[in-house]
């Protein structure tokens, strides 16, 4: 049948996962760091997900689609309710509460007294938030950029020395900031001679938004700049 149903523009989607939380019927899920309509028959066409999207990636269209199956949706919601203790609060692994146990025997570092060592910051500029930095700041000239998700510096213990040293650091959270970083990053790349970009993200799917923003910014800037992505696990290990 032809009916009204949502459409998700993957190019605009920043992977924040807010639409997944807004879709009570469970029609939307995350695949490859992007939101995707998983089941036509779970989408009621009312659009509760539309206002939740910070990048306006969701719109209505009319197309051939399965009819909305209210009974199937109720059964799915009931099943999910029964698994509530095992289910994440908003469908995003980034909200999963857990305790991280560190074992000294596995640590590559030797324990020392805090009185005998001084850890110095490798931060080379201010501000650091993507949404606050001016696009034409002088420190961007010939800079090597580090674009990092907020949580990475807290998860990886040697973050300053390993990643921030000799770089200009920009941080943000695509899930919490109600903006698309692509435009700001594009402007920074366009007006400055950026030498390289290192993206540091967490392993959780919503963190894919910061990688997607960099990819889109590179495309729109029409510049060829060496870049790489490093993924940090929630237990503080580099996994990619």
XYZ file of C-alpha atoms in Angstrom:
240
model
C 0.000 0.000 0.000
C 1.024 3.632 -0.523
C 1.282 5.485 2.761
C 3.193 8.159 4.651
C 6.387 6.899 6.251
C 9.686 8.358 7.422
C 12.844 8.603 5.343
C 16.318 8.967 6.876
C 18.992 10.821 4.914
C 22.228 8.991 5.762
C 24.346 11.889 4.504
C 22.770 14.201 7.091
C 22.635 11.644 9.918
C 25.391 12.203 12.492
C 24.825 8.918 14.295
C 23.655 10.453 17.583
C 20.920 7.840 18.069
C 18.363 10.289 19.483
C 15.752 9.162 16.951
C 16.129 5.579 18.182
C 15.170 6.691 21.673
C 12.266 8.760 20.330
C 10.797 5.868 18.317
C 8.767 4.005 20.930
C 7.635 1.444 18.368
C 11.194 0.248 17.706
C 11.100 0.968 13.975
C 14.495 2.709 13.953
C 17.874 1.236 14.836
C 21.570 1.940 14.374
C 23.588 0.246 11.651
C 27.150 1.195 10.793
C 26.952 4.323 12.934
C 23.858 5.586 11.083
C 20.163 5.574 11.935
C 18.070 3.294 9.741
C 14.392 2.447 9.387
C 14.460 -1.260 10.209
C 10.794 -2.165 9.794
C 8.138 -0.394 7.762
C 5.334 -2.112 9.687
C 6.618 -0.669 12.984
C 6.512 2.933 11.696
C 3.154 4.585 12.458
C 3.934 7.617 10.302
C 3.337 10.086 13.157
C 6.929 11.267 13.256
C 7.848 11.394 16.953
C 11.420 10.955 15.760
C 11.471 14.106 13.593
C 11.911 16.737 16.339
C 14.518 14.565 18.056
C 16.898 14.736 15.066
C 19.430 17.604 15.451
C 20.449 17.545 11.770
C 16.988 17.340 10.144
C 17.929 14.028 8.555
C 14.392 12.623 8.927
C 11.490 13.599 6.676
C 8.145 12.185 5.568
C 7.604 10.607 2.178
C 4.810 8.625 0.568
C 5.795 5.265 -0.882
C 4.883 1.622 -1.106
C 5.224 0.216 2.400
C 3.797 -2.457 4.660
C 0.802 -1.342 6.696
C 1.422 -0.304 10.277
C 1.026 -3.440 12.406
C -0.183 -2.253 15.789
C -0.403 -5.737 17.265
C 3.171 -6.593 16.234
C 4.372 -3.319 17.727
C 2.594 -4.012 21.027
C 4.142 -7.452 21.212
C 7.585 -6.027 20.466
C 7.201 -3.308 23.098
C 6.037 -5.880 25.645
C 9.012 -8.104 24.863
C 11.400 -5.196 25.256
C 9.718 -4.242 28.523
C 10.294 -7.718 29.900
C 13.980 -7.371 29.071
C 14.181 -3.923 30.616
C 16.920 -4.872 33.048
C 19.083 -6.052 30.157
C 18.035 -3.289 27.783
C 19.863 0.017 27.582
C 17.899 3.119 28.645
C 17.787 4.733 25.206
C 18.934 2.025 22.845
C 22.491 3.358 22.814
C 25.389 1.351 24.308
C 26.910 4.660 25.380
C 24.395 4.808 28.253
C 25.092 1.310 29.538
C 26.130 1.545 33.193
C 28.987 -0.720 34.204
C 31.954 -0.883 36.549
C 35.406 -1.044 34.987
C 37.854 -3.145 36.988
C 41.523 -2.365 36.452
C 44.107 -5.051 37.154
C 47.529 -3.744 38.102
C 49.194 -6.868 36.741
C 48.034 -6.039 33.235
C 49.097 -2.419 33.326
C 52.039 -1.440 31.080
C 52.935 1.359 33.487
C 54.892 1.162 36.728
C 53.091 2.562 39.746
C 54.833 5.596 41.235
C 54.088 8.021 44.025
C 52.006 11.003 42.944
C 54.522 13.187 44.764
C 57.412 12.184 42.500
C 55.880 12.796 39.077
C 54.272 15.830 37.458
C 51.895 15.281 34.569
C 51.878 18.275 32.251
C 49.050 19.175 29.897
C 49.710 18.958 26.169
C 46.884 21.371 25.352
C 48.169 23.970 22.897
C 45.181 26.306 22.516
C 41.902 27.551 23.930
C 38.966 27.044 23.525
C 38.760 23.342 22.716
C 35.043 22.777 22.097
C 34.307 22.462 18.363
C 31.296 24.757 18.656
C 33.343 27.480 20.377
C 36.579 27.691 18.367
C 36.846 30.523 15.804
C 37.394 29.130 12.308
C 40.237 31.541 11.535
C 42.139 31.234 14.827
C 45.898 31.682 14.274
C 46.718 28.335 15.884
C 45.058 26.540 12.955
C 47.820 27.676 10.599
C 49.749 24.576 9.400
C 48.182 22.617 12.263
C 47.829 18.912 12.851
C 44.272 18.508 14.154
C 43.101 16.152 16.863
C 39.300 15.879 16.790
C 38.157 13.884 19.793
C 34.927 12.742 21.400
C 34.633 14.147 24.922
C 34.861 10.798 26.714
C 38.089 9.648 25.078
C 40.378 11.753 27.253
C 38.833 10.250 30.383
C 38.890 6.698 29.057
C 42.464 6.540 27.750
C 44.962 7.281 30.505
C 47.873 8.452 28.340
C 45.686 10.656 26.152
C 47.672 13.882 26.482
C 51.070 12.449 25.659
C 49.993 9.940 22.997
C 47.408 11.986 21.092
C 47.456 15.689 22.023
C 51.188 16.366 21.856
C 52.047 18.807 19.022
C 48.414 18.936 17.876
C 45.523 21.376 18.040
C 42.755 19.666 19.982
C 39.032 19.984 19.250
C 36.454 18.082 21.285
C 32.724 17.474 21.115
C 29.917 15.010 21.755
C 27.612 14.329 18.787
C 24.991 12.840 21.099
C 24.754 15.752 23.522
C 25.505 18.780 21.336
C 22.421 19.753 19.369
C 24.430 20.775 16.293
C 26.054 19.259 13.231
C 29.833 19.690 13.456
C 30.293 19.249 9.700
C 29.822 22.901 8.756
C 32.205 24.245 11.415
C 34.872 21.688 10.579
C 34.430 22.320 6.850
C 35.050 26.036 7.363
C 38.141 25.334 9.463
C 39.546 23.091 6.735
C 38.715 25.549 3.977
C 40.376 28.648 5.417
C 43.408 27.001 7.004
C 46.287 24.875 5.801
C 45.589 21.812 7.918
C 48.363 19.220 7.668
C 46.590 16.154 9.088
C 43.532 15.043 11.060
C 43.357 12.411 13.780
C 39.880 11.435 14.971
C 39.573 9.777 18.383
C 36.193 8.233 19.147
C 34.697 5.813 21.627
C 33.519 2.362 20.548
C 29.826 3.168 21.174
C 27.705 3.697 18.017
C 26.611 7.261 18.773
C 30.268 8.296 18.683
C 30.226 7.538 14.962
C 28.674 10.975 14.577
C 32.006 12.685 15.105
C 33.656 10.508 12.442
C 30.832 11.201 10.004
C 31.154 14.938 10.635
C 34.846 14.826 9.719
C 34.136 12.773 6.584
C 31.459 15.237 5.452
C 33.693 18.215 6.256
C 36.524 16.771 4.175
C 34.184 16.193 1.229
C 32.715 19.682 1.396
C 36.085 21.387 1.849
C 37.284 19.728 -1.378
C 40.726 19.313 0.151
C 42.882 16.220 0.328
C 44.140 15.953 3.904
C 45.626 12.815 5.489
C 43.339 11.530 8.225
C 42.903 8.546 10.505
C 40.429 7.259 13.076
C 41.381 5.705 16.413
C 38.711 3.933 18.471
C 38.920 3.631 22.255
C 36.999 1.007 24.227
C 34.967 1.929 27.303
C 37.592 0.128 29.374
C 40.296 2.445 28.020
C 42.001 0.334 25.390
C 42.765 1.232 21.776
C 40.838 -1.262 19.651
C 41.232 0.163 16.155
